[in-house]
Short mmCIF file of C-alpha atoms in Angstrom, two decimals:
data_model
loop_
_atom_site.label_atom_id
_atom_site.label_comp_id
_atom_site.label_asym_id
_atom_site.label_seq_id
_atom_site.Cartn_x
_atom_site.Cartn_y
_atom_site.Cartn_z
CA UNK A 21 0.00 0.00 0.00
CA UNK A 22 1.69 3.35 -0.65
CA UNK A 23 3.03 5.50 1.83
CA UNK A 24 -0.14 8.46 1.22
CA UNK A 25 1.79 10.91 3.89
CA UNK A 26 2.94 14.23 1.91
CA UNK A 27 6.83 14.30 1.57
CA UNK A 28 6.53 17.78 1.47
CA UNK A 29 10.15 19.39 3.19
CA UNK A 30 12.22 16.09 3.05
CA UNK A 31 15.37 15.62 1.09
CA UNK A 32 15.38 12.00 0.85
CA UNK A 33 18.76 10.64 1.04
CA UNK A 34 19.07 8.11 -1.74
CA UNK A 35 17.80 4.26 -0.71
CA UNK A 36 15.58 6.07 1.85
CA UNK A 37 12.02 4.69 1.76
CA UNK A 38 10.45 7.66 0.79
CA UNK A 39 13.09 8.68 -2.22
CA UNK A 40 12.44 5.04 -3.12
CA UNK A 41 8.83 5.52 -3.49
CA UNK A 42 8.45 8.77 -4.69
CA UNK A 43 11.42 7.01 -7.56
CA UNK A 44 8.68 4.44 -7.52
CA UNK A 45 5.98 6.72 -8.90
CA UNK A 46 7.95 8.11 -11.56
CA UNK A 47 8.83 4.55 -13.00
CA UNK A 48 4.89 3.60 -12.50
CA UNK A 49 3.71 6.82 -14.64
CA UNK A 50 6.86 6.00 -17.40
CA UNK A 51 4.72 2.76 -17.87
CA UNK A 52 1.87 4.68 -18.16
CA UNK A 53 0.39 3.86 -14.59
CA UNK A 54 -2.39 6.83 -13.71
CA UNK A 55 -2.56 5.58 -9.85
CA UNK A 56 1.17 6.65 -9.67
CA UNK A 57 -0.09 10.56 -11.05
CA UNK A 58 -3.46 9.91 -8.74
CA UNK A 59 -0.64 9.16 -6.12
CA UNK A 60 1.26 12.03 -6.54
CA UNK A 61 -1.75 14.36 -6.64
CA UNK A 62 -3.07 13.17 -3.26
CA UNK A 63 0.14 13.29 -1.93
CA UNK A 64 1.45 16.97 -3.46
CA UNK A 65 -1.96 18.37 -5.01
CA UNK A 66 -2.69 20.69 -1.94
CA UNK A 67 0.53 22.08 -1.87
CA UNK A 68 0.81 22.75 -5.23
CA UNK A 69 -3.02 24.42 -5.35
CA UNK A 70 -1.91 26.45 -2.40
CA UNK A 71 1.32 28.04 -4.24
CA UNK A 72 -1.05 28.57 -7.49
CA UNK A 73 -3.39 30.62 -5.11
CA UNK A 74 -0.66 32.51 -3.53
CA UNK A 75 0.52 33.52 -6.93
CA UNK A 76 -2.86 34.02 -8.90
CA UNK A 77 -4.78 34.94 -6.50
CA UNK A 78 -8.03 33.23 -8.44
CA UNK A 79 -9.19 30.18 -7.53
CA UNK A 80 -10.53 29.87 -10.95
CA UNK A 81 -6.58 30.46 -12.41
CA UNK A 82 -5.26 28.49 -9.62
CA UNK A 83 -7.34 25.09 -10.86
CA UNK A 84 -5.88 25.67 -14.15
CA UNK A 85 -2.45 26.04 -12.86
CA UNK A 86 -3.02 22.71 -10.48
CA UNK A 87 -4.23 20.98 -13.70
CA UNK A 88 -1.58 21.84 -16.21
CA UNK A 89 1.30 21.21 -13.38
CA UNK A 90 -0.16 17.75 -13.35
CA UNK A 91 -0.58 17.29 -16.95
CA UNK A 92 2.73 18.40 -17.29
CA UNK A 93 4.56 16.54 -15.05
CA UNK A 94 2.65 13.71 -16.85
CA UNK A 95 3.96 14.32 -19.96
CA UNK A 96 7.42 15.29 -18.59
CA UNK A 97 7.93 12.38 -16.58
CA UNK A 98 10.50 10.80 -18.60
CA UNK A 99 12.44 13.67 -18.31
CA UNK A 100 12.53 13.77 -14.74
CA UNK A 101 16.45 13.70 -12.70
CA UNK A 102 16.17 12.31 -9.48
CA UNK A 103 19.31 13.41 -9.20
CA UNK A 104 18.50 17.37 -10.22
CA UNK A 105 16.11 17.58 -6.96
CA UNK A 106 12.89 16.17 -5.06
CA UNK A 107 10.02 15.26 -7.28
CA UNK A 108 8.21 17.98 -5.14
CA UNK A 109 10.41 20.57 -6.13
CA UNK A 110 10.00 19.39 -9.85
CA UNK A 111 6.09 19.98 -9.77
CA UNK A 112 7.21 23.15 -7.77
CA UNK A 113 8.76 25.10 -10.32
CA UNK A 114 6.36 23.24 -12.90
CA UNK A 115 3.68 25.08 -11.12
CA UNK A 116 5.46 28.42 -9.97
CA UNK A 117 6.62 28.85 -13.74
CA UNK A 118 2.84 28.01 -14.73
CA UNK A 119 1.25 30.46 -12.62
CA UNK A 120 3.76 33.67 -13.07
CA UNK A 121 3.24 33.07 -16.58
CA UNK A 122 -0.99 33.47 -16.41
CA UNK A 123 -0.40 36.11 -13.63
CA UNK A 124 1.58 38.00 -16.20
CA UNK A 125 -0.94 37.03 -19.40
CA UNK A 126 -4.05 37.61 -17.95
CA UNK A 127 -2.97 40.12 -15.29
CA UNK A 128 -6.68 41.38 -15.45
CA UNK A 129 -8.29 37.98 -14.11
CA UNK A 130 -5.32 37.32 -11.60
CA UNK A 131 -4.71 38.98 -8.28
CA UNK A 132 -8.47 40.17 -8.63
CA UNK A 133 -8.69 40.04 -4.70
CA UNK A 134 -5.01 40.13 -3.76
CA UNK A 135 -5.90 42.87 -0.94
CA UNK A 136 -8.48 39.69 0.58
CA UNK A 137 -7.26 37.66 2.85
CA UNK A 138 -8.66 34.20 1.25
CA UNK A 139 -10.55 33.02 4.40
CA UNK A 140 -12.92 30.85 2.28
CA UNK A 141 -10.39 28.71 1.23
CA UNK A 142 -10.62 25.59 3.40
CA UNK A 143 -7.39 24.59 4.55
CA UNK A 144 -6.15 20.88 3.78
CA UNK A 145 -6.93 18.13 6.45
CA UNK A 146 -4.23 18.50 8.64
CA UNK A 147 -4.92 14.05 9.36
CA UNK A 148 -2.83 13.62 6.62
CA UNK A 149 -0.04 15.52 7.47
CA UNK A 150 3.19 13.54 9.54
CA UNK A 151 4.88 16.07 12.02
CA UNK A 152 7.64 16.58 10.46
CA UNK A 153 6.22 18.01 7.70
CA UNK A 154 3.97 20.44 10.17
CA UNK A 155 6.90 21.43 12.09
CA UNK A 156 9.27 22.16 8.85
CA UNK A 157 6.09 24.19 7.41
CA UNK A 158 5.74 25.96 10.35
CA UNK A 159 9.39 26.58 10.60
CA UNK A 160 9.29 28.16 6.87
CA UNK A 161 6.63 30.00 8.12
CA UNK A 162 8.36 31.68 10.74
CA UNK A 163 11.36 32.30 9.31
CA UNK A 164 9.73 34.59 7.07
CA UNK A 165 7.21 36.29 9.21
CA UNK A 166 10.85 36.96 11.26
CA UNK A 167 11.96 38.88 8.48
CA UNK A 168 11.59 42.66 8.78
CA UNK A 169 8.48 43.91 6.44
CA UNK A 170 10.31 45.07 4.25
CA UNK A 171 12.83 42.43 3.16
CA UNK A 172 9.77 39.76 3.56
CA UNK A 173 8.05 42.20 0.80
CA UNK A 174 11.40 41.87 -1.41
CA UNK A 175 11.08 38.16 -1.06
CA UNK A 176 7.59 37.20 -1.73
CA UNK A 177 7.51 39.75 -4.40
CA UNK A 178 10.35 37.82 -5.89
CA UNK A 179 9.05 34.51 -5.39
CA UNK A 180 5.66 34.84 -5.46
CA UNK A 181 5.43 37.00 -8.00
CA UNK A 182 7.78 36.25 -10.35
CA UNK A 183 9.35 39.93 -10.65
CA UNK A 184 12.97 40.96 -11.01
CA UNK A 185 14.36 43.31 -8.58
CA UNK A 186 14.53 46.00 -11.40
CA UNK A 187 10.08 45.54 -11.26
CA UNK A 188 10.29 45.94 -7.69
CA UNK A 189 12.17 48.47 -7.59
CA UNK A 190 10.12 50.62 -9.24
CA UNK A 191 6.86 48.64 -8.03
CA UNK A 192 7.89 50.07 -4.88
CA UNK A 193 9.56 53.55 -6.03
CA UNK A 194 12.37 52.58 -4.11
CA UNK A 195 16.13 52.24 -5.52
CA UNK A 196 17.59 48.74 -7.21
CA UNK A 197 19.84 49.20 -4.33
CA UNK A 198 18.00 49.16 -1.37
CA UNK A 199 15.79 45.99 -3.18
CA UNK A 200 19.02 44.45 -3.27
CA UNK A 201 19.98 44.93 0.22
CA UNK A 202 16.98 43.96 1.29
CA UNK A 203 17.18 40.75 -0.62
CA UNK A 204 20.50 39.86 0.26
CA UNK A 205 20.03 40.67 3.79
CA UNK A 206 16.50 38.40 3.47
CA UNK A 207 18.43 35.50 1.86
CA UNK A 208 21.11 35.16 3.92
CA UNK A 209 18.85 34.91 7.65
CA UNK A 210 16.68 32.58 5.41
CA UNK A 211 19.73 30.36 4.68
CA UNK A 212 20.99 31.03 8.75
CA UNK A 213 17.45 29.62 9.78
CA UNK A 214 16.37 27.19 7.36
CA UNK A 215 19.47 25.53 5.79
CA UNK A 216 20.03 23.89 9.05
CA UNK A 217 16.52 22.37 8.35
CA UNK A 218 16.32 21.62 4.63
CA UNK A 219 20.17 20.91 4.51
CA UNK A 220 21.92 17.53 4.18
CA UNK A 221 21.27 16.02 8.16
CA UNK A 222 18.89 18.69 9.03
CA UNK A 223 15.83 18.02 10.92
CA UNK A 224 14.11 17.99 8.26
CA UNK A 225 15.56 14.49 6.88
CA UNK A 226 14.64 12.88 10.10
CA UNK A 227 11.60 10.45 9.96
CA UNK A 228 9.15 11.35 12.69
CA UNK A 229 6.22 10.06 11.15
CA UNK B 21 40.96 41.17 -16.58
CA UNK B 22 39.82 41.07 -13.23
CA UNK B 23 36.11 42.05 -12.25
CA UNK B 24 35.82 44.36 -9.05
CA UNK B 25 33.99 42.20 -7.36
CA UNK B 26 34.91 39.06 -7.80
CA UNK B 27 32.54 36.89 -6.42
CA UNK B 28 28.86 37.84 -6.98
CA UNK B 29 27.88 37.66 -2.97
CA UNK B 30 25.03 40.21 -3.17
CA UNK B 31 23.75 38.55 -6.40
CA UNK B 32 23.44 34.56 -5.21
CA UNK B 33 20.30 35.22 -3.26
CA UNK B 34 18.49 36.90 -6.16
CA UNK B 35 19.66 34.18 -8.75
CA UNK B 36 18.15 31.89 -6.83
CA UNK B 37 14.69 33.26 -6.51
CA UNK B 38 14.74 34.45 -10.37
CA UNK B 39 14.86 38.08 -9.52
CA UNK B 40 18.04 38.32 -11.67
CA UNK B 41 17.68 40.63 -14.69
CA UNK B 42 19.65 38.95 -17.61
CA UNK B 43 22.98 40.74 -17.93
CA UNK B 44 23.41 39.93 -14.22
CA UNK B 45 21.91 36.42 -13.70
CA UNK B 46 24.75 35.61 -16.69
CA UNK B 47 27.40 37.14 -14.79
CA UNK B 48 26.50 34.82 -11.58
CA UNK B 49 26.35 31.85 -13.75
CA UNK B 50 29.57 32.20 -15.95
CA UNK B 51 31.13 32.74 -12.42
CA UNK B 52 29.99 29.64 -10.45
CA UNK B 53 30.50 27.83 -13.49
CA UNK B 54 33.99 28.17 -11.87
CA UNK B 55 34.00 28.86 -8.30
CA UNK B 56 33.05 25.75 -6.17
CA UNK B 57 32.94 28.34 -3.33
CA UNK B 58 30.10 30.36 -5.08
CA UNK B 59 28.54 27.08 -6.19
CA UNK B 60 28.07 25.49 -2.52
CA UNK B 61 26.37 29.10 -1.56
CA UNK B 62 24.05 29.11 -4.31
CA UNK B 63 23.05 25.34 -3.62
CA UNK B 64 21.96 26.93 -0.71
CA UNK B 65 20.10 29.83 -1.35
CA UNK B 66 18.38 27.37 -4.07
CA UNK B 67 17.48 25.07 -1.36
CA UNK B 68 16.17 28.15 0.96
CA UNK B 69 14.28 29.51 -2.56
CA UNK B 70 12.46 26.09 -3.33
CA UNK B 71 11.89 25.52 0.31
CA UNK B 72 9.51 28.94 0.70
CA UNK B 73 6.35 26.96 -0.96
CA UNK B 74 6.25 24.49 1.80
CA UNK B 75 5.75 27.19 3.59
CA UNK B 76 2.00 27.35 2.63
CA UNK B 77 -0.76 25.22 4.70
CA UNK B 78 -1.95 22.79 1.62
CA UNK B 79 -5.72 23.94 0.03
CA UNK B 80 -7.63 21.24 -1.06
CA UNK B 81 -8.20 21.40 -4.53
CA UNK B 82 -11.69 21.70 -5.73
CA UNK B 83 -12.52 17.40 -7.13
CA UNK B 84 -13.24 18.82 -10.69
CA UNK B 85 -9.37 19.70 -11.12
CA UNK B 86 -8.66 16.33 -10.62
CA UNK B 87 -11.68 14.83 -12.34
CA UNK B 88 -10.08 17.17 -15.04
CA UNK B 89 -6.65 16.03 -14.93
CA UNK B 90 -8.28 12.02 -15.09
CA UNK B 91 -9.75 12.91 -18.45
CA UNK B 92 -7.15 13.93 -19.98
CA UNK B 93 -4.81 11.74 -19.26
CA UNK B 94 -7.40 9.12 -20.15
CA UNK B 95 -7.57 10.12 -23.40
CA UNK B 96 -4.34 7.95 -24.21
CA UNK B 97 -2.04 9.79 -23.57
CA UNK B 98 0.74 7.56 -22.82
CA UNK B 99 3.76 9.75 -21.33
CA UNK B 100 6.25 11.49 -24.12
CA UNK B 101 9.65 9.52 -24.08
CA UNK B 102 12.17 11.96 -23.74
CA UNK B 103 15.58 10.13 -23.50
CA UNK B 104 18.77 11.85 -23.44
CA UNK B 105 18.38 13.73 -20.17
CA UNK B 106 17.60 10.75 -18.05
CA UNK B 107 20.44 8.80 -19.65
CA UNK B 108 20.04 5.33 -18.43
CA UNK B 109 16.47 4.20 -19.88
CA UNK B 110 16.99 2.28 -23.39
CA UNK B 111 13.74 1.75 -23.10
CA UNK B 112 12.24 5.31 -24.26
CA UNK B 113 14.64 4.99 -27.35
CA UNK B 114 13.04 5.05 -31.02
CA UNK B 115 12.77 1.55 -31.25
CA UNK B 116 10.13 1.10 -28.90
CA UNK B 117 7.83 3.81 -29.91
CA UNK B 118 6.21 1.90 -32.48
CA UNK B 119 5.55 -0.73 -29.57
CA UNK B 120 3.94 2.31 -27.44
CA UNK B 121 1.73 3.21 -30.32
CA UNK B 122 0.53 -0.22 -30.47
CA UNK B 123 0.11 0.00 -26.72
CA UNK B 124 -2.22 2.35 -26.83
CA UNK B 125 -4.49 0.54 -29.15
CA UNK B 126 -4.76 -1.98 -27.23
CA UNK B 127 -5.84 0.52 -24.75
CA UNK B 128 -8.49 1.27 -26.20
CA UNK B 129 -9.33 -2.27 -27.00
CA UNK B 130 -8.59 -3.33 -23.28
CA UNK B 131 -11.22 -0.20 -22.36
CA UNK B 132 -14.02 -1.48 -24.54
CA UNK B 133 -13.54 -5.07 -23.65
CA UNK B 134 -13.58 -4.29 -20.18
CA UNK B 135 -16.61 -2.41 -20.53
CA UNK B 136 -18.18 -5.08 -22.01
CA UNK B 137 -17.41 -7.51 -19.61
CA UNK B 138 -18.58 -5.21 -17.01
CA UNK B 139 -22.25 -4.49 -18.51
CA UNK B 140 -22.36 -8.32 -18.93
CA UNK B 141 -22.10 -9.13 -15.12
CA UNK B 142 -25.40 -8.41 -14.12
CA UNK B 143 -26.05 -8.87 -10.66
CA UNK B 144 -24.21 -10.66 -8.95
CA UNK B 145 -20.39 -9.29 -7.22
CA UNK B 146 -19.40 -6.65 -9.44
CA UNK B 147 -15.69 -6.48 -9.50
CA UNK B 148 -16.34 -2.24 -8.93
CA UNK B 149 -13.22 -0.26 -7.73
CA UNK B 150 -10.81 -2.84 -8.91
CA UNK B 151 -12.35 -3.45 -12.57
CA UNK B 152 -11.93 0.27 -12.80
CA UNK B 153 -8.15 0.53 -11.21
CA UNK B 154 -7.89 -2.17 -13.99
CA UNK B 155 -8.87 -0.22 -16.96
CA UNK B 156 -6.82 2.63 -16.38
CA UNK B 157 -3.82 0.51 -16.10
CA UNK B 158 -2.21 -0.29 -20.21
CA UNK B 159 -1.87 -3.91 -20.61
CA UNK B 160 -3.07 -6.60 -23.35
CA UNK B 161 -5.83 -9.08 -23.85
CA UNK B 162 -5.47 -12.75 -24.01
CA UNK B 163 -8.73 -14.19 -25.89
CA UNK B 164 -9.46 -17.68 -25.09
CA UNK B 165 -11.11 -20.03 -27.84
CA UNK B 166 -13.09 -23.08 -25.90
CA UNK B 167 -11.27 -25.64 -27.92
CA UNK B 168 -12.52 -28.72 -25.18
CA UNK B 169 -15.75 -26.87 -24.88
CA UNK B 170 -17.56 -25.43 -27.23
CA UNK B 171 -19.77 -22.29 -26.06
CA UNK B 172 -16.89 -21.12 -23.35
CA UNK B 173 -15.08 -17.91 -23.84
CA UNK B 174 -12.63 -16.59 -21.93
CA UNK B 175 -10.35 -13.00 -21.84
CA UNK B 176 -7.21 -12.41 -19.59
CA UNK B 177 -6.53 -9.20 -19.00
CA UNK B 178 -3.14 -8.65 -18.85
CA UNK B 179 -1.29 -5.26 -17.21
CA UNK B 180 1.82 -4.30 -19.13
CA UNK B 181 3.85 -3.13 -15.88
CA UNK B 182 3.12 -6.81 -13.93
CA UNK B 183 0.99 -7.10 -10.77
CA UNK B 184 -2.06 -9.37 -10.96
CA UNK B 185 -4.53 -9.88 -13.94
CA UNK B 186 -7.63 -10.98 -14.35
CA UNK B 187 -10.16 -13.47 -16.27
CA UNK B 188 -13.15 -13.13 -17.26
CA UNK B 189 -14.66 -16.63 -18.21
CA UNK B 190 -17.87 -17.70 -19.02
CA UNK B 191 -19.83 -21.00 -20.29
CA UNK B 192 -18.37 -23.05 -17.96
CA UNK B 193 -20.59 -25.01 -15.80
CA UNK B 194 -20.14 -25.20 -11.96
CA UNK B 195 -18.04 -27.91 -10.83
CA UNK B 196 -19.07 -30.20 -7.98
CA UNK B 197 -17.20 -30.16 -4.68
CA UNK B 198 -13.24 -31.33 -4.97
CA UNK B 199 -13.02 -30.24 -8.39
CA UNK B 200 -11.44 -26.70 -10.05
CA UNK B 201 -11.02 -24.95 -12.33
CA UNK B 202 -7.12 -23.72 -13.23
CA UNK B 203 -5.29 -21.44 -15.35
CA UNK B 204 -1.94 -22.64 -16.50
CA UNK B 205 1.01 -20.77 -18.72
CA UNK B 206 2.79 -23.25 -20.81
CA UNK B 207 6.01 -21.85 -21.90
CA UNK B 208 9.05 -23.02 -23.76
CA UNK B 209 12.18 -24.09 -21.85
CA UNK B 210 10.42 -23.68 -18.64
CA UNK B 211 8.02 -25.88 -16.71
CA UNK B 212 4.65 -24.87 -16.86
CA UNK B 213 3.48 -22.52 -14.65
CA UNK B 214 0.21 -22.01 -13.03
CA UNK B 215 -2.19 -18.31 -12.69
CA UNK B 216 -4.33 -19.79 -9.86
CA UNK B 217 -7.91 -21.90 -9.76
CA UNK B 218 -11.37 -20.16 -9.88
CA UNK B 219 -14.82 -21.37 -9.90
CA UNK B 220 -17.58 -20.59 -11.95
CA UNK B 221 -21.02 -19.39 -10.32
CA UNK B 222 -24.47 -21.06 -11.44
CA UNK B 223 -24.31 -18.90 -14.65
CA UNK B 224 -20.78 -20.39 -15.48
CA UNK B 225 -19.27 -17.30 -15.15
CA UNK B 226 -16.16 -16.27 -13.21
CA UNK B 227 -14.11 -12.99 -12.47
CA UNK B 228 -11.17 -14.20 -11.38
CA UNK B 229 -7.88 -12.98 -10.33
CA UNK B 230 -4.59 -13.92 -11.88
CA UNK B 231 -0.97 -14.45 -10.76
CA UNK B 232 0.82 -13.59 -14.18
CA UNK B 233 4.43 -15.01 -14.48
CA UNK B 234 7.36 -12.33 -14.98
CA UNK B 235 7.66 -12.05 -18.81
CA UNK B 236 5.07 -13.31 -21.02
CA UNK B 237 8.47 -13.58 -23.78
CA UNK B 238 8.47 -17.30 -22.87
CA UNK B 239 4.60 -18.17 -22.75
CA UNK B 240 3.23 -20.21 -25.82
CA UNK B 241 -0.07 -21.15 -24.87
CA UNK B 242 -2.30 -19.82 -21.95
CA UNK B 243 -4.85 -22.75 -20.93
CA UNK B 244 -7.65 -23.31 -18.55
CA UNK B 245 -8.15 -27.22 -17.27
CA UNK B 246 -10.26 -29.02 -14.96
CA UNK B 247 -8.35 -30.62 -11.94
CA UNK B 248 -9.02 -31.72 -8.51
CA UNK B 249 -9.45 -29.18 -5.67
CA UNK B 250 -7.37 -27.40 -3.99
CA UNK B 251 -5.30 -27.81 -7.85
CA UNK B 252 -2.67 -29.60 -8.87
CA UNK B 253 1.34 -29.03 -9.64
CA UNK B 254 0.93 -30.04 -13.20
CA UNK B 255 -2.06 -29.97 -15.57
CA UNK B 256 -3.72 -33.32 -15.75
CA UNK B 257 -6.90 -32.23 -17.24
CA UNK B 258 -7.83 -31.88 -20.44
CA UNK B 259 -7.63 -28.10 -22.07
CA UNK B 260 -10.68 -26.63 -22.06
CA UNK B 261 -9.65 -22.93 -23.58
CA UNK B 262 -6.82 -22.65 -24.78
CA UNK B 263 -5.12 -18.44 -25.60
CA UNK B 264 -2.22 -17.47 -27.28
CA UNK B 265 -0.65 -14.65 -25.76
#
């Protein structure tokens, strides 16, 4: 029976039973297996629809990113590297690229209600979830609601949505300067605080399931 | 020619979350091309950079986007073989595309036959859930003829990646108690091998579930026997259906 518990925040080590399954999936959907994708999509489908939300701001948008990612990473499969990075990071950027890309093509329909907070959205049942992947989450979490405002602001503008610090910049009226400082200076307590975490023999790799 | 700042500190945290512009993101990367110092920060700040999504509490999806993804992929769509990146799988070479192509005919054949077998099981157990795990999964169909009796039909269903199959039999009648029916693979070079024993109900008609052997390369002849219960080690009935694979 498949392990159903996200892997959300682990860096499986190679041989580990959760690299070995998520390796497992990929073979299964190179043979054409849909349980594998149905897998993957119980396992990684809230996560991902979460990220399109952040981004797009539309739940409508957001459904198409979730189902393209999918498609995609259907269709991609073959091309996957284990060794280039965790199959969640793969539908990650499948999905991140996905969603800046309709943010910035249909600007009009996206980030309709990006001053809302989205308290309709119901949250994923947290049954699912194994602690580690809570406490790494929450952990993530932290770290950037640590940051000062404004370096958070360079960040998730960044990240979440998909601008360079020259759109920022003058986003914000502010000099390419100060975004940079305040990226730099965002990156590196990031990397002090999570690295530790997401690193090679952080917490994070440790099974507390 | 030596650049003022040599290493591209200030930039490694951008490049990593894409906020690069392009004069400058080339800069970083024709320098860590070079410097395993630069290169072991950057691995960082990547991992930090793809680590801020986990970050977000999950939202469950609405069901139609997967209901939507389903569909799609349904409609054969087999996965695009893309080799030279992954390096070590021969089997997505040209070769075998022809072999996918027929594959996914036989989807479609393995679909409809299914589907027929299905809306010919009235009542009775309905295989449900697993009948429909089965038709999603690519795989072939074995079709029996009832050479020792005339009026039975049999089809194996048989899933390209391994794992059980299935039979769906019928015109067979019931057996009485301490008889069987069995499945056998008779292969070249190697003993013959069984799939497991199934019974018929009163309508002669049986669902049964398979053990497949590991390659079907060596199989010659799929046949279905009568033996005493619980089965036996070798056939000793006579065939009753006999399948080529």
């Amino acid at each position: 029976m498949p392990d159903l518990r996200p892997g959300a925040g682990r860096t499986p080590a190679p041989g580990e039973p959760a690299a070995r399954e998520e390796l497992g999936l990929v073979d299964r959907m190179r043979l054409g297996d849909e349980t594998a994708l149905e897998s993957l999509y119980a396992r990684h489908g809230g996560l991902i629809y979460a990220l399109a939300l952040r981004i797009v701001a539309d739940p409508e948008l957001a459904r198409e990113v979730l189902q393209d990612t999918f498609l995609r990473c259907w269709d991609r499969c073959s091309a996957y590297d284990a060794a280039r990075g965790r199959l969640v990071s793969w539908l990650v950027s499948i999905a991140r690229h996905r969603a800046i890309d309709l943010l910035r093509s249909r600007p009009h329909q996206a980030r309709l209600r990006e001053r809302e907070a989205l308290t309709e959205l119901r949250p994923e049942a947290e049954s699912s979830d194994v602690t580690h992947t809570v406490a790494l989450r929450r952990a993530i979490a932290g770290a950037l609601q640590a940051l000062p405002v404004a370096q958070r602001q360079a960040i998730e503008m960044a990240y979440f949505g998909g601008q360079t610090q020259a759109e920022i910049a003058s986003a914000l009226g502010q000099p390419l300067g100060t975004i940079k400082s305040r990226t730099r200076e965002a990156m590196e307590r990031l990397r002090a605080v999570l690295w530790p975490l997401i690193g090679p023999g952080g917490e994070a790799q440790k099974d507390r399931g | 020619m030596a650049d003022l700042r040599e290493h591209p500190d200030d930039d490694l945290g951008a490049y990593a979350l894409g906020a690069l512009g392009e004069p400058e993101a080339r800069r970083v990367e024709s320098h860590v091309a070079t410097c395993a110092t630069c290169r072991s920060v950057l691995a960082q700040h990547r991992a930090v950079a793809e680590a801020l999504p986990l970050g977000l509490e999950p939202v469950a999806p609405p069901p139609e986007a997967w209901a939507a993804v389903r569909a799609d992929v349904g409609r054969h769509r087999p996965p695009r073989p893309r080799g030279a990146r992954t390096g070590t799988r021969p089997l997505w070479r040209h070769a075998v595309w022809p072999a996918l192509t027929a594959l996914v005919a036989s989807l479609l054949v393995w679909n409809v036959v299914l589907q027929r077998e299905l809306s010919h099981r009235s009542p009775g157990p309905a295989p449900g859930p697993e009948v429909e795990a089965l038709s999603r999964r690519p795989g072939r169909v074995v079709t029996f003829a009832g050479t020792g009796r005339p009026g039975a039909s049999a089809r194996l269903f048989v899933p390209v990646d391994g794992g059980q199959g299935h039979l769906a039999i019928s015109g067979l009648s019931a057996l009485p108690r301490g008889r069987t029916y069995q499945l056998w693979f008779v292969r070249t070079g190697s003993p013959t091998v069984t799939g497991g024993t199934f019974a018929v109900d009163a309508r002669g008609v049986a669902w049964a579930k398979i053990t497949i052997p590991p390659s079907l390369h060596d199989v010659r002849a799929i046949s279905v026997t009568e033996e005493p219960a619980p089965g036996s080690a070798r056939p000793t009935g006579d065939g009753l259906l006999e399948g080529k694979p």
